[in-house]
Coordinates of C-alpha atoms and ligand atoms in Angstrom, one line a residue:
M28 CA -14.3 134.7 -71.3
T29 CA -14.8 137.9 -69.4
S30 CA -16.5 137.7 -66.0
I31 CA -19.2 140.2 -65.2
L32 CA -19.8 139.3 -61.6
E33 CA -17.2 138.2 -59.0
L34 CA -18.0 137.1 -55.5
K35 CA -15.0 137.3 -53.1
Q36 CA -15.0 135.7 -49.7
L37 CA -18.6 136.5 -49.2
S38 CA -20.0 135.2 -45.9
K39 CA -23.1 135.2 -43.7
S40 CA -23.8 133.6 -40.3
Y41 CA -27.0 133.4 -38.3
P42 CA -27.2 132.2 -34.7
G43 CA -26.3 128.6 -34.9
V44 CA -25.8 128.5 -38.7
A45 CA -23.0 129.4 -41.0
A46 CA -25.4 130.0 -43.9
L47 CA -22.6 130.9 -46.3
K48 CA -18.9 130.3 -45.8
P49 CA -16.3 132.5 -47.6
F50 CA -15.2 131.3 -51.1
D51 CA -14.6 132.9 -54.5
L52 CA -16.9 132.4 -57.4
S53 CA -17.2 134.3 -60.7
F54 CA -19.9 134.5 -63.3
R55 CA -19.2 135.1 -67.0
K56 CA -21.0 137.5 -69.3
G57 CA -23.9 135.8 -71.1
E58 CA -23.7 132.5 -69.4
V59 CA -26.4 130.6 -67.7
H60 CA -25.0 129.4 -64.4
A61 CA -26.8 126.9 -62.3
L62 CA -26.6 126.9 -58.5
L63 CA -27.4 123.6 -56.9
G64 CA -27.6 122.3 -53.4
E65 CA -29.8 120.6 -50.8
N66 CA -32.5 122.5 -48.9
G67 CA -30.6 124.9 -46.6
A68 CA -27.3 124.7 -48.6
G69 CA -27.1 128.4 -48.8
K70 CA -28.4 129.2 -52.4
S71 CA -31.0 131.8 -51.5
T72 CA -28.6 133.4 -49.0
L73 CA -26.0 133.7 -51.7
I74 CA -28.3 135.6 -54.0
K75 CA -29.7 137.8 -51.2
L76 CA -26.2 138.8 -50.4
I77 CA -25.5 139.7 -54.1
T78 CA -28.7 141.8 -54.3
G79 CA -28.2 143.4 -50.9
A80 CA -31.5 142.0 -49.6
V81 CA -29.5 140.6 -46.7
R82 CA -26.4 142.2 -45.3
A83 CA -23.2 140.2 -45.7
D84 CA -20.8 139.7 -42.7
A85 CA -17.8 140.1 -45.0
G86 CA -16.6 139.9 -48.6
A87 CA -17.1 141.7 -51.9
V88 CA -19.5 141.6 -54.8
I89 CA -17.7 143.0 -57.9
L90 CA -20.0 143.9 -60.8
D91 CA -18.0 144.8 -63.9
G92 CA -15.2 146.1 -61.8
E93 CA -17.3 148.0 -59.2
D94 CA -17.9 146.7 -55.7
V95 CA -21.7 146.8 -55.2
L96 CA -21.8 145.3 -51.7
G97 CA -23.5 147.6 -49.3
H98 CA -26.3 148.7 -51.8
D99 CA -29.8 147.6 -51.1
P100 CA -31.9 145.7 -53.7
A101 CA -33.0 149.0 -55.3
G102 CA -29.4 150.1 -55.6
T103 CA -28.2 146.8 -57.2
L104 CA -31.2 146.7 -59.5
S105 CA -30.4 150.2 -60.8
R106 CA -26.9 148.8 -61.5
G107 CA -28.4 145.9 -63.5
I108 CA -28.8 143.0 -61.0
A109 CA -32.4 141.7 -60.9
A110 CA -33.6 138.8 -58.8
I111 CA -36.8 136.7 -58.8
Y112 CA -37.1 135.3 -55.3
Q113 CA -38.7 132.1 -54.1
E114 CA -41.1 134.2 -52.2
F115 CA -42.9 136.5 -54.6
S116 CA -42.9 140.2 -54.1
L117 CA -46.0 141.3 -56.0
F118 CA -48.5 143.7 -54.4
P119 CA -51.7 141.7 -54.4
D120 CA -54.0 144.8 -54.7
L121 CA -52.1 146.4 -57.6
T122 CA -52.8 145.3 -61.2
V123 CA -50.3 143.3 -63.2
A124 CA -49.2 146.4 -65.1
E125 CA -48.8 148.4 -61.9
N126 CA -46.7 145.7 -60.4
V127 CA -44.5 145.5 -63.5
F128 CA -43.9 149.2 -63.5
F129 CA -43.8 149.7 -59.8
G130 CA -41.4 152.5 -58.7
R131 CA -40.8 153.8 -62.3
Q132 CA -44.1 154.7 -63.7
I133 CA -44.4 155.9 -67.3
T134 CA -45.6 159.5 -67.3
K135 CA -46.9 161.8 -70.0
G136 CA -47.2 165.5 -69.3
G137 CA -46.7 164.8 -65.5
M138 CA -49.6 162.3 -65.5
I139 CA -49.2 158.6 -65.0
D140 CA -49.7 157.0 -68.4
R141 CA -51.7 154.0 -67.5
R142 CA -52.4 153.1 -71.2
A143 CA -48.7 153.0 -72.1
M144 CA -47.8 150.9 -69.1
E145 CA -50.6 148.5 -69.8
E146 CA -49.6 148.2 -73.5
E147 CA -46.0 147.6 -72.7
T148 CA -46.9 145.0 -70.0
A149 CA -49.2 143.2 -72.5
R150 CA -46.4 143.2 -75.0
I151 CA -43.9 141.7 -72.6
L152 CA -46.3 139.1 -71.3
K153 CA -47.2 138.1 -74.9
D154 CA -43.5 137.7 -75.5
L155 CA -43.4 135.4 -72.5
G156 CA -46.1 133.4 -74.1
T157 CA -49.1 134.3 -71.9
D158 CA -52.2 136.3 -72.3
I159 CA -52.5 137.5 -68.7
S160 CA -54.4 140.7 -68.6
P161 CA -52.3 143.7 -67.5
R162 CA -55.4 145.0 -65.7
A163 CA -56.0 141.9 -63.5
P164 CA -55.2 142.4 -59.8
A165 CA -52.1 140.4 -58.9
R166 CA -54.2 138.5 -56.2
S167 CA -56.4 137.0 -58.8
L168 CA -53.5 135.2 -60.6
S169 CA -52.5 131.6 -60.1
V170 CA -49.0 130.9 -58.6
G171 CA -47.7 130.1 -62.1
H172 CA -49.0 133.3 -63.5
Q173 CA -47.6 135.3 -60.7
Q174 CA -44.2 133.9 -61.5
L175 CA -44.5 135.0 -65.1
V176 CA -45.4 138.5 -63.9
E177 CA -42.3 138.5 -61.7
L178 CA -40.3 137.6 -64.8
A179 CA -42.0 140.3 -66.8
K180 CA -40.9 142.8 -64.1
S181 CA -37.3 141.8 -64.5
V182 CA -37.1 141.5 -68.3
S183 CA -38.8 144.9 -68.7
R184 CA -35.7 146.5 -67.2
N185 CA -32.2 146.9 -68.7
I186 CA -30.5 144.2 -66.7
R187 CA -27.0 142.6 -66.8
V188 CA -27.5 139.8 -64.3
L189 CA -30.8 138.0 -63.7
I190 CA -31.0 135.7 -60.7
M191 CA -33.8 133.2 -60.7
D192 CA -34.5 131.3 -57.5
E193 CA -36.5 128.1 -58.5
P194 CA -38.3 129.9 -61.3
T195 CA -40.0 126.7 -62.6
A196 CA -41.2 125.4 -59.2
P197 CA -44.8 126.7 -59.7
L198 CA -44.9 126.4 -63.5
T199 CA -46.5 123.7 -65.7
N200 CA -44.6 122.1 -68.6
R201 CA -46.0 124.5 -71.1
E202 CA -45.0 127.5 -69.0
V203 CA -41.5 126.0 -68.4
G204 CA -41.2 126.0 -72.2
F205 CA -41.8 129.7 -72.3
L206 CA -39.3 130.3 -69.6
Y207 CA -36.7 128.4 -71.6
K208 CA -37.3 130.7 -74.5
V209 CA -37.0 133.8 -72.3
V210 CA -33.7 132.5 -70.9
A211 CA -32.4 131.9 -74.4
K212 CA -33.4 135.4 -75.5
L213 CA -31.8 137.1 -72.5
K214 CA -28.6 135.1 -73.0
A215 CA -28.4 136.1 -76.6
R216 CA -28.6 139.7 -75.4
G217 CA -25.5 139.0 -73.2
V218 CA -27.4 138.9 -69.9
T219 CA -25.9 136.6 -67.3
I220 CA -28.4 134.3 -65.6
I221 CA -27.9 132.6 -62.3
Y222 CA -30.3 129.8 -62.2
I223 CA -31.4 127.9 -59.0
S224 CA -33.4 124.8 -59.4
H225 CA -33.9 121.4 -57.8
R226 CA -34.7 119.9 -61.2
L227 CA -31.5 118.6 -62.7
K228 CA -33.1 118.2 -66.2
E229 CA -33.3 122.0 -66.4
V230 CA -29.7 122.4 -65.4
F231 CA -28.6 120.2 -68.3
D232 CA -31.2 121.8 -70.7
L233 CA -30.3 125.3 -70.0
C234 CA -27.1 125.9 -68.1
D235 CA -23.5 126.3 -69.4
R236 CA -21.9 125.8 -66.0
V237 CA -23.0 124.5 -62.6
T238 CA -21.9 125.3 -59.1
V239 CA -22.7 123.0 -56.2
L240 CA -23.0 124.2 -52.6
R241 CA -23.2 122.1 -49.5
D242 CA -23.6 123.3 -46.0
G243 CA -22.9 126.9 -47.1
D244 CA -19.6 126.0 -48.8
L245 CA -18.5 125.7 -52.4
V246 CA -18.1 122.0 -53.5
S247 CA -17.3 122.6 -57.2
T248 CA -17.9 124.6 -60.4
V249 CA -17.8 122.7 -63.7
D250 CA -19.0 122.9 -67.3
T251 CA -22.4 121.2 -67.5
A252 CA -21.1 119.2 -70.5
D253 CA -18.4 117.7 -68.3
T254 CA -20.6 116.3 -65.6
T255 CA -23.5 113.9 -65.0
E256 CA -26.7 113.9 -63.0
A257 CA -25.4 111.2 -60.7
E258 CA -22.2 113.1 -60.1
L259 CA -24.1 116.3 -59.2
V260 CA -26.4 114.5 -56.9
R261 CA -23.5 112.9 -55.1
Q262 CA -21.8 116.3 -54.7
M263 CA -25.0 117.9 -53.4
V264 CA -26.1 115.2 -51.0
G265 CA -22.7 113.7 -50.1
R266 CA -24.1 110.2 -50.6
E267 CA -25.6 108.0 -53.3
V268 CA -29.3 108.5 -53.9
I269 CA -31.2 105.7 -55.7
H270 CA -34.1 107.0 -57.7
D271 CA -37.1 104.7 -57.3
H272 CA -40.6 105.0 -56.3
P273 CA -41.7 102.6 -53.6
V274 CA -44.4 100.2 -54.9
S275 CA -47.5 99.4 -53.0
T276 CA -47.4 96.3 -50.8
A277 CA -50.9 96.7 -49.5
Q278 CA -54.1 95.3 -50.8
Q279 CA -56.5 98.1 -51.6
G280 CA -59.4 98.2 -49.2
E281 CA -62.8 99.8 -49.3
V282 CA -63.6 103.1 -50.8
L283 CA -62.7 105.8 -48.1
L284 CA -63.6 108.9 -50.1
E285 CA -66.0 109.5 -52.9
A286 CA -66.6 112.8 -54.6
R287 CA -69.9 113.0 -56.5
G288 CA -70.6 115.7 -59.0
L289 CA -68.5 118.4 -57.3
S290 CA -69.2 121.8 -58.9
S291 CA -68.1 125.3 -58.5
P292 CA -67.3 128.1 -60.9
K293 CA -64.1 126.3 -62.0
V294 CA -65.1 122.7 -61.4
H295 CA -67.8 121.0 -63.4
G296 CA -69.3 117.8 -62.0
V297 CA -66.1 116.0 -61.0
S298 CA -66.6 112.6 -59.5
F299 CA -64.1 110.0 -58.3
K300 CA -63.4 107.4 -55.7
V301 CA -60.2 106.6 -53.6
R302 CA -59.7 103.4 -51.7
A303 CA -57.8 102.7 -48.6
G304 CA -54.2 101.8 -49.5
E305 CA -54.5 103.6 -52.8
I306 CA -52.6 106.7 -54.2
L307 CA -54.8 108.4 -56.8
G308 CA -52.8 110.8 -59.0
L309 CA -54.5 113.9 -60.2
A310 CA -53.0 115.1 -63.5
G311 CA -53.8 118.2 -65.5
L312 CA -52.5 121.6 -66.7
V313 CA -52.6 124.7 -64.6
G314 CA -56.2 125.9 -64.5
A315 CA -57.5 122.3 -65.1
G316 CA -59.2 122.5 -61.7
R317 CA -57.1 120.1 -59.7
T318 CA -56.4 122.4 -56.7
E319 CA -60.0 123.7 -56.9
T320 CA -61.3 120.2 -56.7
A321 CA -59.1 119.5 -53.7
R322 CA -60.4 122.6 -52.0
L323 CA -64.0 121.6 -52.6
V324 CA -63.4 118.2 -51.0
F325 CA -61.7 119.9 -48.1
G326 CA -64.4 122.5 -47.6
A327 CA -62.0 125.4 -48.3
D328 CA -64.3 126.7 -51.1
K329 CA -68.0 126.7 -51.4
R330 CA -69.6 123.9 -53.4
D331 CA -72.4 124.8 -55.8
A332 CA -73.3 121.1 -56.2
G333 CA -72.2 117.7 -55.4
E334 CA -71.3 115.7 -52.3
V335 CA -68.4 114.2 -50.5
I336 CA -68.9 110.7 -49.1
V337 CA -66.6 109.4 -46.4
D338 CA -66.7 105.8 -45.4
G339 CA -69.9 105.3 -47.3
K340 CA -71.7 108.2 -45.6
V341 CA -72.4 111.6 -46.9
A342 CA -70.2 114.0 -44.9
Q343 CA -71.4 117.4 -44.0
I344 CA -68.3 119.4 -45.0
R345 CA -68.7 123.2 -45.0
S346 CA -65.3 124.2 -43.8
P347 CA -61.8 122.8 -43.4
R348 CA -62.6 122.2 -39.8
D349 CA -65.4 119.8 -40.8
A350 CA -63.1 118.1 -43.2
I351 CA -60.4 117.5 -40.6
A352 CA -63.0 116.2 -38.2
A353 CA -64.1 113.8 -41.0
G354 CA -60.5 112.6 -41.3
I355 CA -59.5 114.5 -44.4
G356 CA -56.2 116.4 -44.6
L357 CA -55.0 118.8 -47.3
I358 CA -51.4 119.8 -47.8
P359 CA -51.8 122.9 -50.0
E360 CA -49.9 124.0 -53.0
D361 CA -49.4 127.5 -51.7
R362 CA -47.7 126.5 -48.5
K363 CA -46.3 129.9 -47.6
S364 CA -49.7 131.4 -47.1
Q365 CA -51.8 128.4 -46.2
G366 CA -49.5 125.9 -44.7
V367 CA -47.3 127.3 -42.0
L368 CA -47.2 129.9 -39.3
L369 CA -43.9 131.6 -40.1
N370 CA -43.7 133.3 -36.7
Q371 CA -44.1 130.0 -34.8
S372 CA -41.4 127.4 -34.0
V373 CA -40.7 124.2 -35.9
T374 CA -42.2 122.2 -33.1
F375 CA -45.3 124.2 -33.0
N376 CA -45.9 124.0 -36.7
A377 CA -45.0 120.3 -37.0
V378 CA -47.3 119.1 -34.2
F379 CA -50.2 121.5 -34.1
A380 CA -52.4 119.8 -36.7
A381 CA -51.8 116.6 -34.8
L382 CA -52.1 117.9 -31.2
S383 CA -54.9 115.7 -30.1
R384 CA -52.8 112.7 -31.1
V385 CA -49.4 113.8 -29.8
S386 CA -50.6 115.2 -26.5
P387 CA -53.8 113.4 -25.4
G388 CA -55.6 115.2 -22.6
L389 CA -56.2 118.9 -22.3
L390 CA -52.7 119.9 -21.4
A391 CA -50.1 119.9 -24.1
D392 CA -47.3 117.5 -23.4
A393 CA -44.2 119.5 -24.3
R394 CA -41.9 116.5 -24.1
A395 CA -44.0 114.3 -26.4
E396 CA -44.4 117.2 -28.8
R397 CA -40.7 117.8 -29.0
A398 CA -40.0 114.1 -29.4
A399 CA -42.5 113.9 -32.3
A400 CA -41.1 117.0 -33.9
Q401 CA -37.5 115.7 -33.6
K402 CA -38.4 112.4 -35.2
L403 CA -39.9 114.1 -38.2
C404 CA -37.0 116.5 -38.5
D405 CA -34.7 113.5 -38.7
Q406 CA -36.8 111.6 -41.1
L407 CA -37.3 114.5 -43.5
R408 CA -33.8 115.9 -42.9
I409 CA -35.3 119.2 -41.9
K410 CA -32.3 121.5 -41.5
T411 CA -32.7 123.7 -38.5
P412 CA -30.4 124.7 -35.7
T413 CA -33.0 124.0 -33.0
L414 CA -36.6 122.9 -32.8
E415 CA -37.4 126.3 -31.4
Q416 CA -36.3 128.1 -34.6
L417 CA -39.1 130.2 -36.2
V418 CA -40.2 128.5 -39.4
G419 CA -39.9 131.8 -41.2
R420 CA -36.1 131.6 -40.7
L421 CA -35.7 128.2 -42.4
S422 CA -34.8 127.9 -46.1
G423 CA -37.7 127.6 -48.5
G424 CA -37.5 123.9 -49.0
N425 CA -37.2 123.3 -45.3
Q426 CA -40.4 125.3 -44.6
Q427 CA -42.2 123.0 -47.0
K428 CA -40.8 119.9 -45.2
V429 CA -42.3 121.3 -42.0
V430 CA -45.8 121.5 -43.5
L431 CA -45.5 118.0 -44.8
A432 CA -44.3 116.9 -41.4
K433 CA -47.4 118.4 -39.8
W434 CA -49.7 116.3 -41.9
L435 CA -47.7 113.1 -41.7
L436 CA -48.3 113.2 -38.0
T437 CA -52.0 113.3 -38.2
E438 CA -54.2 110.3 -38.3
S439 CA -56.2 111.6 -41.3
R440 CA -57.4 108.6 -43.3
V441 CA -57.7 110.7 -46.5
L442 CA -54.8 112.9 -47.4
I443 CA -54.6 115.3 -50.3
F444 CA -51.1 116.3 -51.3
D445 CA -51.0 119.3 -53.7
E446 CA -47.5 119.2 -55.4
P447 CA -45.9 117.5 -52.5
T448 CA -42.2 117.7 -53.6
R449 CA -42.2 121.2 -55.2
G450 CA -39.0 122.9 -54.1
I451 CA -37.8 119.9 -52.2
D452 CA -34.2 118.6 -52.8
V453 CA -33.5 115.2 -54.3
G454 CA -32.6 113.4 -51.1
A455 CA -35.6 114.5 -49.2
K456 CA -37.9 113.7 -52.2
E457 CA -37.2 110.0 -51.7
E458 CA -38.0 110.3 -48.0
I459 CA -41.3 111.9 -48.8
Y460 CA -42.2 109.3 -51.4
A461 CA -41.4 106.6 -48.8
L462 CA -43.5 108.3 -46.2
M463 CA -46.5 108.7 -48.5
R464 CA -46.3 105.1 -49.4
R465 CA -46.0 104.0 -45.8
L466 CA -49.2 106.0 -45.0
S467 CA -51.1 104.4 -47.8
D468 CA -49.8 100.9 -46.9
R469 CA -51.2 101.6 -43.4
G470 CA -54.6 102.1 -45.0
A471 CA -54.8 105.8 -45.8
A472 CA -56.4 106.9 -49.1
I473 CA -54.1 109.5 -50.8
I474 CA -54.8 111.9 -53.5
M475 CA -51.7 113.4 -55.1
I476 CA -51.8 116.4 -57.4
S477 CA -48.6 116.6 -59.3
S478 CA -47.3 118.3 -62.4
E479 CA -44.1 116.2 -62.4
M480 CA -44.6 113.4 -64.8
P481 CA -42.1 110.9 -63.3
E482 CA -43.6 111.5 -59.9
L483 CA -47.1 111.1 -61.1
L484 CA -46.4 107.9 -63.1
G485 CA -44.1 106.5 -60.4
M486 CA -46.2 107.1 -57.3
S487 CA -49.8 106.7 -58.4
D488 CA -51.8 103.5 -58.4
R489 CA -54.3 105.2 -60.7
I490 CA -54.4 108.5 -62.5
L491 CA -57.3 110.8 -63.0
V492 CA -56.8 113.5 -65.6
L493 CA -58.7 116.8 -65.4
A494 CA -59.1 119.3 -68.2
E495 CA -60.9 122.5 -67.9
G496 CA -62.6 121.5 -64.7
R497 CA -63.9 118.2 -66.0
V498 CA -62.6 114.6 -65.7
A499 CA -61.0 114.0 -69.1
G500 CA -60.0 110.4 -68.4
E501 CA -58.8 107.8 -66.0
L502 CA -55.9 105.5 -66.4
S503 CA -55.2 102.3 -64.4
K504 CA -51.6 101.4 -63.7
D505 CA -51.2 99.2 -66.7
E506 CA -52.4 102.0 -69.0
F507 CA -49.9 104.6 -67.6
D508 CA -48.2 106.5 -70.4
Q509 CA -46.9 110.0 -70.4
E510 CA -48.0 110.8 -73.9
R511 CA -51.5 109.6 -73.0
V512 CA -51.7 111.7 -69.9
L513 CA -50.6 114.8 -71.8
R514 CA -53.1 114.2 -74.6
L515 CA -55.9 113.9 -72.1
A516 CA -54.8 116.9 -70.1
S517 CA -54.6 119.1 -73.2
G518 CA -58.0 118.1 -74.4
L519 CA -56.6 116.4 -77.5
E520 CA -58.2 113.1 -76.4
M521 CA -61.4 112.5 -74.6
M522 CA -62.5 109.3 -72.8
G523 CA -66.0 108.3 -72.1
E524 CA -67.6 109.1 -68.8
T525 CA -65.6 107.8 -65.9
A526 CA -66.0 107.2 -62.2
Ligands
LIG629 N1 -33.2 134.9 -41.5 C1 -32.6 133.8 -41.1 N2 -32.4 133.5 -39.8 C2 -31.8 132.4 -39.4 N3 -31.3 131.4 -40.2 C3 -31.5 131.6 -41.6 C4 -32.2 132.8 -42.1 N4 -32.2 132.7 -43.4 C5 -31.6 131.5 -43.8 N5 -31.1 130.9 -42.6 C6 -30.4 129.6 -42.6 O1 -29.4 129.6 -43.5 C7 -29.2 128.4 -44.2 C8 -29.2 128.5 -45.7 O2 -30.5 128.9 -46.1 P1 -30.9 129.2 -47.6 O3 -32.2 129.8 -47.6 O4 -29.8 130.0 -48.2 O5 -30.9 127.8 -48.2 P2 -31.3 127.3 -49.7 O6 -30.1 126.6 -50.3 O7 -31.8 128.4 -50.5 O8 -32.4 126.2 -49.5 P3 -33.8 125.8 -50.3 O9 -33.4 124.8 -51.4 O10 -34.6 125.1 -49.2 O11 -34.4 127.0 -50.8 C9 -30.3 127.5 -43.6 O12 -29.8 126.7 -42.6 C10 -31.3 128.5 -43.1 O13 -32.0 127.9 -42.0
LIG630 MG1 -33.8 128.8 -51.2

């Protein structure tokens, strides 16, 4: 098979980290090639070196015989290499169509042809299986929809290599299905796809070959058909990982949080209870109102009706500050913009939600803060050269671990996790599950929003399914069943009033 893209001894170091060590790797024309590795293994660095988003220290990137190293992303894009990054690059104030055609507007008689761009955008999006309006401003879209627009941006161009950095992380099952179709279509056109994901199922569903990186170095490249999940995990992590979800050992206590008739434009009279020592799973499709419900409880959005009862008393929650004071924590889905301060250190980010606990008294106790941050870094395997490193310089998955760390330190009695393991590698997932279970066993009430069925079924003690902003059903542990959850979530089945 002919190779289209060859990497030769490409390398990149940052102070204290060899992000990518020199090795050779080639990609074949029309193959789907997975790139696997733990958080911080060097996957994103590798693709940023290919596109020119980051300058390599040394090496070569040969595209169809031509060394393209030294070009910036616009230069490599014009040569046919497109990338969808972990961090999106949409302009929030431009419309969907303006984003898709950014930098290469369609013109007619010297005028920008808005109609043509909108029609073309609508066509591409329809092809991708969505009906997102080309005129909607990017800021109004959900994370999942933003991802699809990113994809539209790439497939609307004539590309030879498409790199996708965790494309499915923000997508629901249905959207993942569309993505699979797009990948198949592009592959049939001879496009080479480099596919980064922490979900091994996708690697086996979609990819012809798989390359594993560890600590910036190449571990192996094999045909997907010749390997197994267990083998790949071993190569990534360098140890055996046993997949299991820790079961509750605690007795469930009193009701810590009750939501009564929560309403907003997207949520319609949602009610539920969570007990001490219980993990309540919130299931539903994107747009079902799970994140919106969480934000209402947390005071991040305005309630039109309903109340939040904490410890049996109606809590006056008008802002996140009120919620935190009432003992409620929310670990948001969109961690990049809501969860971390990218220009602050790991220590600062990890401890600042918990300052009152770590450093009692008015003066911050720097030693106690460092010790607490160090402990969490060890527990969650946060890969950072020092505790002073700015969070913005960590790999995507490690940034997410920092946000989790911050909340795990607090003494919140009610914790809401929105997609807690999105973008997190297999090894650290197990740690996060164990930590969540430990918190609940110590008496916290946990609400976990998750789109990953194994996680939802494995971690929850009870599952509440939302559909179109309403409670569609509730399943106790002995009723758990994937099919049932999906039917309720898609509105195919309705249960009577619950909660
Ligand atoms: N701008 C930067 N400054 C300093 N260090 C960096 C920078 N960018 C990346 N690194 C470091 O390089 C290493 C590789 O990071 P990279 O983002 O490539 O990991 P990754 O495999 O994509 O991980 P993830 O699965 O978490 O996305 C990490 O240790 C990271 O902290
Ligand atoms: Mg990455």
